[in-house]
Amino acid sequence: MPREVEHLNARSKDLFRERTDRLRRPDVPLYVVTALLLVFGVVMVYSASSYNAEMNYGSKYFFMIKQIFGVVGGAAAMTAMTLLDYRKLMKVRYVILAVCAVLLVLVLIPGVGISNYGARRWLNLGVMTLQASEVAKVGFVIFAAAYMYKRGDKMTTVRGWLPLAAVGGVLCFLIMLEPSMSVTMCLALVMLTMLVMGGMRVIHMLFILVPLVGLAVVLILVEPYRLARLFAFLDPWASPLEEGYQLLQSYYALGSGGLFGVGLCGSRQKYLFLPFSESDFIFSVIGEELGLIGCTIVMCAFAFMIWRLVRIAKSAADRFGTYLSGGMAALIGIQVAINVAVVSGCIPPTGIPLPFVSSGSSALVVFCGGIGICQSVRLRSHVSVLALV
């Protein structure tokens, strides 16, 4: 009998060591799906922008080259954050928050922030531009994860979650001043998701959600262009050459794609019919060229990525790692949902890129860095297993 018990104990230890060795390695499927989306993004950016780039910049590879540089920067950020012990982010959470706030303020300063299409959302860094709101989204996830880890036992109370909600509210306010209602809505939803993740009660969530909905209605009513967008969403054919134009062109792209699409690089809407075809509305070009099948595959890739991030969150060595990975999963999922909902006409048109695919170096670097943070959580998850051996 003692030999059988000893054999069982040895077998249990072997199983734990096997699982520990597995957790010491990065999540390879997550790397693979991220790389596939990045490569797919380069191809689709070229396809969606080649005509526009040649007409306006003299080279059909203009946006594709910028995207490749963004992918290289993203790969570097992902590698660096994977090697960094994610727990060190806890010590610099206030620095990260301060940097995000300073960047959002700098964007609003004339001469510092770059104004384009009536919005001031970019900082000119000389060799490149930086979209401050993209940095703020991931920065808030890091700060929120650290805050909830430190005050985990108080997150069920108003005094526990209110300071974090106030921080999120300030960031949303600064982003709204750009203005960028889409990013504001994305960050607000991420904040709510993380608060619930941290233990906020449902009744308390309503205390935030109801005022947010009311504020969104007020913001739409006080700005004529937002009200015009709302009416265009309800009936785009009422203004087919003005506010409803972009949504109608998106409909034409998705509708002409059918089940299998018109073929890669065969889009007709990219010939200056569909505005922002390489960025906010790239999913419309995907639907036109690759059809419903292609759109479904892309959505499945994002669903797989989110599932892997949730797995990392569940096996994290501490709640900080859980909140970090869960927050990144929420951020990616919410932004994908908003982008697809906009191009398909489910919500009023608003500009927000499709993660890892749309043109934009800032978003690529920031999101890849977020994936690297989650890989860091994965690599150090074996700590909790070793405690059981």
Short mmCIF file of C-alpha atoms in Angstrom, two decimals:
data_model
loop_
_atom_site.label_atom_id
_atom_site.label_comp_id
_atom_site.label_asym_id
_atom_site.label_seq_id
_atom_site.Cartn_x
_atom_site.Cartn_y
_atom_site.Cartn_z
CA MET A 1 0.00 0.00 0.00
CA PRO A 2 2.72 2.59 0.82
CA ARG A 3 4.37 1.79 -2.55
CA GLU A 4 1.08 2.50 -4.37
CA VAL A 5 0.73 5.84 -2.56
CA GLU A 6 4.34 6.67 -3.36
CA HIS A 7 3.71 5.76 -7.02
CA LEU A 8 0.63 8.01 -7.14
CA ASN A 9 2.53 10.90 -5.56
CA ALA A 10 5.34 10.49 -8.07
CA ARG A 11 2.84 10.38 -10.94
CA SER A 12 1.13 13.53 -9.66
CA LYS A 13 4.45 15.34 -9.46
CA ASP A 14 5.29 14.25 -13.00
CA LEU A 15 1.96 15.63 -14.25
CA PHE A 16 2.55 18.93 -12.47
CA ARG A 17 6.09 19.17 -13.87
CA GLU A 18 4.75 18.39 -17.35
CA ARG A 19 2.20 21.17 -17.06
CA THR A 20 4.83 23.51 -15.64
CA ASP A 21 7.15 22.88 -18.60
CA ARG A 22 4.23 23.57 -20.94
CA LEU A 23 3.44 26.86 -19.22
CA ARG A 24 7.07 27.97 -19.38
CA ARG A 25 6.70 28.16 -23.16
CA PRO A 26 4.86 31.00 -24.91
CA ASP A 27 1.41 30.46 -26.37
CA VAL A 28 2.47 29.44 -29.89
CA PRO A 29 -1.09 29.38 -31.34
CA LEU A 30 -1.53 32.98 -30.15
CA TYR A 31 1.69 33.97 -31.91
CA VAL A 32 0.55 32.18 -35.07
CA VAL A 33 -2.88 33.81 -35.26
CA THR A 34 -1.34 37.22 -34.52
CA ALA A 35 1.24 36.77 -37.28
CA LEU A 36 -1.42 35.60 -39.74
CA LEU A 37 -3.59 38.64 -39.02
CA LEU A 38 -0.58 40.97 -39.43
CA VAL A 39 0.39 39.43 -42.79
CA PHE A 40 -3.23 39.44 -43.90
CA GLY A 41 -3.43 43.10 -42.90
CA VAL A 42 -0.44 44.00 -45.10
CA VAL A 43 -2.04 42.25 -48.08
CA MET A 44 -5.44 43.86 -47.55
CA VAL A 45 -3.99 47.32 -46.95
CA TYR A 46 -2.18 47.05 -50.28
CA SER A 47 -5.31 45.81 -52.04
CA ALA A 48 -7.56 48.49 -50.51
CA SER A 49 -5.15 51.41 -50.94
CA SER A 50 -3.12 50.79 -54.10
CA TYR A 51 -5.21 53.04 -56.35
CA ASN A 52 -5.58 55.79 -53.75
CA ALA A 53 -1.85 55.65 -52.95
CA GLU A 54 -0.84 55.89 -56.61
CA MET A 55 -3.22 58.78 -57.29
CA ASN A 56 -2.35 60.84 -54.21
CA TYR A 57 1.18 59.77 -53.23
CA GLY A 58 2.73 58.63 -56.51
CA SER A 59 3.28 55.02 -55.44
CA LYS A 60 0.72 52.25 -55.08
CA TYR A 61 2.90 50.74 -52.34
CA PHE A 62 2.79 53.84 -50.11
CA PHE A 63 0.36 52.53 -47.47
CA MET A 64 1.68 48.98 -47.73
CA ILE A 65 5.24 50.10 -46.95
CA LYS A 66 3.98 52.07 -43.93
CA GLN A 67 2.07 48.99 -42.81
CA ILE A 68 5.18 46.82 -43.10
CA PHE A 69 7.12 49.28 -40.93
CA GLY A 70 4.24 49.12 -38.44
CA VAL A 71 4.40 45.31 -38.43
CA VAL A 72 8.17 45.41 -37.79
CA GLY A 73 7.62 47.87 -34.94
CA GLY A 74 4.80 45.73 -33.61
CA ALA A 75 6.96 42.60 -33.70
CA ALA A 76 9.68 44.44 -31.77
CA ALA A 77 7.16 45.67 -29.20
CA MET A 78 5.67 42.19 -28.83
CA THR A 79 9.12 40.64 -28.32
CA ALA A 80 10.16 43.28 -25.80
CA MET A 81 6.97 42.96 -23.74
CA THR A 82 7.16 39.16 -23.82
CA LEU A 83 10.67 39.25 -22.34
CA LEU A 84 9.66 41.85 -19.73
CA ASP A 85 8.28 40.46 -16.48
CA TYR A 86 4.69 41.75 -16.55
CA ARG A 87 4.75 42.27 -12.77
CA LYS A 88 7.15 45.18 -13.26
CA LEU A 89 4.29 47.06 -14.91
CA MET A 90 2.67 47.20 -11.48
CA LYS A 91 5.43 49.47 -10.18
CA VAL A 92 5.14 51.96 -13.05
CA ARG A 93 1.33 52.04 -13.31
CA TYR A 94 1.12 55.70 -12.32
CA VAL A 95 3.88 56.61 -14.78
CA ILE A 96 1.99 54.81 -17.56
CA LEU A 97 -1.22 56.62 -16.63
CA ALA A 98 0.57 59.98 -16.53
CA VAL A 99 2.14 59.38 -19.95
CA CYS A 100 -1.27 58.52 -21.42
CA ALA A 101 -2.83 61.69 -19.96
CA VAL A 102 0.05 63.90 -21.15
CA LEU A 103 -0.14 62.50 -24.68
CA LEU A 104 -3.90 63.10 -24.80
CA VAL A 105 -3.39 66.69 -23.64
CA LEU A 106 -0.57 67.33 -26.13
CA VAL A 107 -2.81 66.22 -28.97
CA LEU A 108 -5.19 69.07 -28.15
CA ILE A 109 -2.48 71.77 -28.39
CA PRO A 110 -2.52 73.55 -31.78
CA GLY A 111 0.78 73.09 -33.58
CA VAL A 112 1.58 69.95 -31.61
CA GLY A 113 -1.42 67.82 -32.43
CA ILE A 114 -2.12 67.11 -36.11
CA SER A 115 -5.60 68.08 -37.27
CA ASN A 116 -7.23 65.97 -39.97
CA TYR A 117 -10.88 65.68 -41.07
CA GLY A 118 -11.97 68.02 -38.29
CA ALA A 119 -10.32 66.00 -35.51
CA ARG A 120 -7.00 66.41 -33.68
CA ARG A 121 -5.88 62.87 -32.83
CA TRP A 122 -2.22 62.52 -33.85
CA LEU A 123 1.14 63.73 -32.56
CA ASN A 124 3.89 64.51 -35.05
CA LEU A 125 7.07 62.76 -33.89
CA GLY A 126 9.06 63.68 -36.99
CA VAL A 127 9.70 60.24 -38.45
CA MET A 128 6.17 59.06 -37.67
CA THR A 129 2.86 60.11 -36.19
CA LEU A 130 1.45 58.72 -32.96
CA GLN A 131 -2.24 58.33 -32.19
CA ALA A 132 -2.40 59.06 -28.47
CA SER A 133 -5.79 57.43 -27.93
CA GLU A 134 -4.40 54.04 -29.05
CA VAL A 135 -1.72 54.26 -26.35
CA ALA A 136 -4.32 55.38 -23.79
CA LYS A 137 -6.49 52.29 -24.32
CA VAL A 138 -3.76 49.79 -23.48
CA GLY A 139 -2.36 52.11 -20.81
CA PHE A 140 -5.73 52.13 -19.08
CA VAL A 141 -5.91 48.32 -19.19
CA ILE A 142 -2.54 48.14 -17.42
CA PHE A 143 -3.49 50.73 -14.79
CA ALA A 144 -6.93 49.17 -14.20
CA ALA A 145 -5.40 45.70 -13.79
CA ALA A 146 -2.91 47.01 -11.22
CA TYR A 147 -5.56 49.01 -9.36
CA MET A 148 -7.97 46.07 -9.13
CA TYR A 149 -5.18 43.75 -8.01
CA LYS A 150 -4.25 46.13 -5.18
CA ARG A 151 -7.86 46.70 -4.11
CA GLY A 152 -9.40 43.38 -5.04
CA ASP A 153 -11.28 43.03 -1.74
CA LYS A 154 -12.91 46.46 -2.11
CA MET A 155 -14.08 46.32 -5.74
CA THR A 156 -17.58 45.26 -4.69
CA THR A 157 -18.06 48.62 -2.96
CA VAL A 158 -18.61 52.05 -4.50
CA ARG A 159 -15.57 53.45 -2.70
CA GLY A 160 -13.51 50.65 -4.23
CA TRP A 161 -14.38 51.07 -7.92
CA LEU A 162 -15.22 54.79 -8.02
CA PRO A 163 -11.59 56.06 -8.27
CA LEU A 164 -10.92 53.71 -11.20
CA ALA A 165 -14.14 54.81 -12.90
CA ALA A 166 -13.08 58.44 -12.38
CA VAL A 167 -9.70 57.78 -14.04
CA GLY A 168 -11.44 56.13 -16.98
CA GLY A 169 -13.87 59.03 -17.16
CA VAL A 170 -11.05 61.59 -17.37
CA LEU A 171 -9.35 59.68 -20.19
CA CYS A 172 -12.67 59.38 -22.03
CA PHE A 173 -13.22 63.13 -21.60
CA LEU A 174 -9.80 63.95 -23.07
CA ILE A 175 -10.41 61.63 -26.02
CA MET A 176 -13.84 63.15 -26.57
CA LEU A 177 -12.23 66.59 -26.89
CA GLU A 178 -10.31 65.46 -30.00
CA PRO A 179 -13.16 64.56 -30.83
CA SER A 180 -13.33 60.75 -31.20
CA MET A 181 -16.62 59.31 -30.06
CA SER A 182 -15.77 55.82 -31.33
CA VAL A 183 -12.59 55.50 -29.23
CA THR A 184 -14.40 57.06 -26.28
CA MET A 185 -17.15 54.45 -26.55
CA CYS A 186 -14.57 51.66 -26.89
CA LEU A 187 -12.64 52.78 -23.80
CA ALA A 188 -15.83 53.23 -21.78
CA LEU A 189 -16.95 49.69 -22.62
CA VAL A 190 -13.52 48.28 -21.77
CA MET A 191 -13.67 50.13 -18.44
CA LEU A 192 -17.08 48.66 -17.63
CA THR A 193 -15.94 45.17 -18.61
CA MET A 194 -12.87 45.36 -16.40
CA LEU A 195 -14.87 46.75 -13.47
CA VAL A 196 -17.24 43.79 -13.70
CA MET A 197 -14.21 41.49 -14.03
CA GLY A 198 -12.84 43.00 -10.85
CA GLY A 199 -15.98 42.27 -8.86
CA MET A 200 -18.29 45.25 -9.37
CA ARG A 201 -21.92 44.43 -8.65
CA VAL A 202 -24.43 44.55 -11.47
CA ILE A 203 -26.53 47.18 -9.71
CA HIS A 204 -23.46 49.38 -9.42
CA MET A 205 -22.72 48.91 -13.10
CA LEU A 206 -26.12 50.39 -13.89
CA PHE A 207 -25.12 53.51 -11.92
CA ILE A 208 -22.43 54.07 -14.56
CA LEU A 209 -24.16 52.66 -17.61
CA VAL A 210 -27.33 54.74 -17.39
CA PRO A 211 -25.50 58.12 -17.14
CA LEU A 212 -23.15 57.03 -19.95
CA VAL A 213 -26.08 56.31 -22.26
CA GLY A 214 -27.64 59.65 -21.33
CA LEU A 215 -24.34 61.44 -21.95
CA ALA A 216 -23.98 59.78 -25.35
CA VAL A 217 -27.45 61.02 -26.32
CA VAL A 218 -26.56 64.57 -25.22
CA LEU A 219 -23.27 64.50 -27.14
CA ILE A 220 -25.12 63.44 -30.27
CA LEU A 221 -27.75 66.15 -29.89
CA VAL A 222 -25.34 69.03 -29.22
CA GLU A 223 -23.14 68.35 -32.26
CA PRO A 224 -24.90 68.80 -35.64
CA TYR A 225 -22.51 66.46 -37.48
CA ARG A 226 -23.20 63.63 -35.02
CA LEU A 227 -26.94 64.16 -35.35
CA ALA A 228 -26.56 64.12 -39.13
CA ARG A 229 -24.66 60.83 -38.88
CA LEU A 230 -27.45 59.37 -36.77
CA PHE A 231 -30.07 60.33 -39.35
CA ALA A 232 -27.84 58.97 -42.10
CA PHE A 233 -27.59 55.69 -40.20
CA LEU A 234 -31.37 55.47 -39.89
CA ASP A 235 -31.89 56.30 -43.59
CA PRO A 236 -28.65 56.56 -45.60
CA TRP A 237 -30.56 56.86 -48.87
CA ALA A 238 -31.98 60.20 -47.70
CA SER A 239 -28.51 61.77 -48.19
CA PRO A 240 -26.69 59.41 -50.60
CA LEU A 241 -24.06 62.02 -51.57
CA GLU A 242 -23.45 63.45 -48.09
CA GLU A 243 -23.72 61.83 -44.63
CA GLY A 244 -25.12 58.57 -45.98
CA TYR A 245 -22.49 58.22 -48.70
CA GLN A 246 -19.88 56.20 -46.77
CA LEU A 247 -22.37 53.73 -45.35
CA LEU A 248 -23.98 53.17 -48.75
CA GLN A 249 -20.58 52.50 -50.34
CA SER A 250 -19.89 50.01 -47.56
CA TYR A 251 -23.21 48.31 -48.32
CA TYR A 252 -22.30 48.13 -52.02
CA ALA A 253 -18.92 46.57 -51.18
CA LEU A 254 -20.33 43.94 -48.83
CA GLY A 255 -23.29 43.22 -51.09
CA SER A 256 -21.24 42.76 -54.26
CA GLY A 257 -18.92 40.34 -52.48
CA GLY A 258 -21.60 37.71 -52.08
CA LEU A 259 -20.51 34.35 -50.72
CA PHE A 260 -17.03 34.01 -52.21
CA GLY A 261 -16.14 37.60 -53.17
CA VAL A 262 -14.92 39.14 -56.41
CA GLY A 263 -11.35 38.00 -55.80
CA LEU A 264 -8.30 39.42 -54.03
CA CYS A 265 -7.38 42.88 -55.37
CA GLY A 266 -10.61 42.89 -57.39
CA SER A 267 -12.45 45.50 -55.32
CA ARG A 268 -14.23 48.25 -57.25
CA GLN A 269 -15.08 50.33 -54.19
CA LYS A 270 -11.39 51.03 -53.53
CA TYR A 271 -11.30 53.26 -56.61
CA LEU A 272 -12.01 56.30 -54.41
CA PHE A 273 -15.67 55.33 -53.94
CA LEU A 274 -15.30 54.08 -50.36
CA PRO A 275 -13.56 56.59 -48.04
CA PHE A 276 -10.96 55.18 -45.61
CA SER A 277 -11.02 51.85 -47.41
CA GLU A 278 -7.55 50.97 -46.08
CA SER A 279 -8.28 51.89 -42.45
CA ASP A 280 -11.66 52.16 -40.74
CA PHE A 281 -13.59 50.49 -43.58
CA ILE A 282 -11.11 47.80 -44.60
CA PHE A 283 -13.58 45.12 -43.49
CA SER A 284 -15.89 46.28 -46.30
CA VAL A 285 -13.12 45.60 -48.82
CA ILE A 286 -12.51 42.20 -47.21
CA GLY A 287 -16.21 41.42 -47.68
CA GLU A 288 -16.13 42.59 -51.29
CA GLU A 289 -13.01 40.69 -52.30
CA LEU A 290 -13.27 37.56 -50.14
CA GLY A 291 -17.04 37.40 -49.59
CA LEU A 292 -18.94 36.09 -46.62
CA ILE A 293 -16.56 33.12 -46.37
CA GLY A 294 -13.55 35.41 -46.02
CA CYS A 295 -15.29 37.63 -43.45
CA THR A 296 -16.23 34.56 -41.43
CA ILE A 297 -12.65 33.28 -41.44
CA VAL A 298 -11.37 36.66 -40.24
CA MET A 299 -13.94 36.77 -37.45
CA CYS A 300 -13.03 33.21 -36.44
CA ALA A 301 -9.36 34.25 -36.27
CA PHE A 302 -10.25 37.07 -33.86
CA ALA A 303 -12.46 34.73 -31.83
CA PHE A 304 -9.57 32.26 -31.59
CA MET A 305 -7.21 35.02 -30.46
CA ILE A 306 -9.63 36.16 -27.75
CA TRP A 307 -10.09 32.55 -26.60
CA ARG A 308 -6.32 32.13 -26.22
CA LEU A 309 -6.11 35.36 -24.22
CA VAL A 310 -8.90 34.15 -21.93
CA ARG A 311 -7.01 30.87 -21.41
CA ILE A 312 -3.92 32.83 -20.39
CA ALA A 313 -6.05 34.90 -18.00
CA LYS A 314 -7.44 31.76 -16.38
CA SER A 315 -4.00 30.19 -15.82
CA ALA A 316 -2.23 33.37 -14.66
CA ALA A 317 -0.09 33.18 -11.53
CA ASP A 318 -1.91 36.11 -9.91
CA ARG A 319 -4.94 38.33 -10.38
CA PHE A 320 -2.82 41.06 -11.94
CA GLY A 321 -1.98 38.71 -14.81
CA THR A 322 -5.62 37.65 -15.02
CA TYR A 323 -6.83 41.24 -15.27
CA LEU A 324 -4.14 42.15 -17.83
CA SER A 325 -4.96 39.29 -20.19
CA GLY A 326 -8.70 39.60 -19.62
CA GLY A 327 -8.52 43.34 -20.27
CA MET A 328 -6.64 42.84 -23.54
CA ALA A 329 -9.18 40.22 -24.62
CA ALA A 330 -11.97 42.69 -23.84
CA LEU A 331 -10.23 45.54 -25.69
CA ILE A 332 -9.65 43.51 -28.86
CA GLY A 333 -13.12 41.97 -28.78
CA ILE A 334 -14.91 45.29 -28.24
CA GLN A 335 -12.92 47.12 -30.92
CA VAL A 336 -13.50 44.36 -33.47
CA ALA A 337 -17.21 44.33 -32.65
CA ILE A 338 -17.52 48.11 -33.05
CA ASN A 339 -15.61 48.14 -36.35
CA VAL A 340 -17.67 45.32 -37.88
CA ALA A 341 -20.92 46.82 -36.54
CA VAL A 342 -20.10 50.16 -38.18
CA VAL A 343 -19.24 48.83 -41.64
CA SER A 344 -22.28 46.53 -41.65
CA GLY A 345 -24.64 49.34 -40.60
CA CYS A 346 -25.55 47.95 -37.18
CA ILE A 347 -24.52 51.17 -35.39
CA PRO A 348 -24.06 54.75 -36.65
CA PRO A 349 -20.85 55.35 -38.67
CA THR A 350 -17.83 56.20 -36.57
CA GLY A 351 -14.13 55.77 -37.18
CA ILE A 352 -12.25 52.99 -35.44
CA PRO A 353 -9.66 50.62 -36.98
CA LEU A 354 -9.83 46.85 -37.20
CA PRO A 355 -7.05 45.59 -34.86
CA PHE A 356 -3.94 44.11 -36.56
CA VAL A 357 -5.47 44.60 -40.03
CA SER A 358 -6.33 48.26 -40.66
CA SER A 359 -3.69 50.72 -41.80
CA GLY A 360 -2.05 52.56 -38.89
CA SER A 361 1.34 52.01 -37.25
CA SER A 362 0.33 53.29 -33.80
CA ALA A 363 -2.45 50.73 -33.40
CA LEU A 364 -0.23 47.91 -34.69
CA VAL A 365 2.60 48.63 -32.25
CA VAL A 366 0.26 49.10 -29.28
CA PHE A 367 -1.85 45.99 -29.90
CA CYS A 368 1.21 43.83 -30.58
CA GLY A 369 2.71 45.15 -27.35
CA GLY A 370 -0.49 44.10 -25.59
CA ILE A 371 -0.16 40.58 -26.99
CA GLY A 372 3.44 40.55 -25.74
CA ILE A 373 2.25 41.46 -22.22
CA CYS A 374 -0.16 38.53 -22.29
CA GLN A 375 2.64 36.22 -23.46
CA SER A 376 4.68 37.45 -20.50
CA VAL A 377 1.79 36.44 -18.23
CA ARG A 378 1.75 33.02 -19.89
CA LEU A 379 5.51 32.47 -19.50
CA ARG A 380 5.31 33.18 -15.76
CA SER A 381 2.11 31.24 -15.04
CA HIS A 382 4.16 28.22 -13.90
CA VAL A 383 4.78 29.99 -10.57
CA SER A 384 1.29 29.05 -9.34
CA VAL A 385 1.79 25.43 -10.46
CA LEU A 386 5.15 25.05 -8.70
CA ALA A 387 3.46 26.02 -5.46
CA LEU A 388 1.35 22.87 -5.70
CA VAL A 389 4.21 20.45 -6.33
#
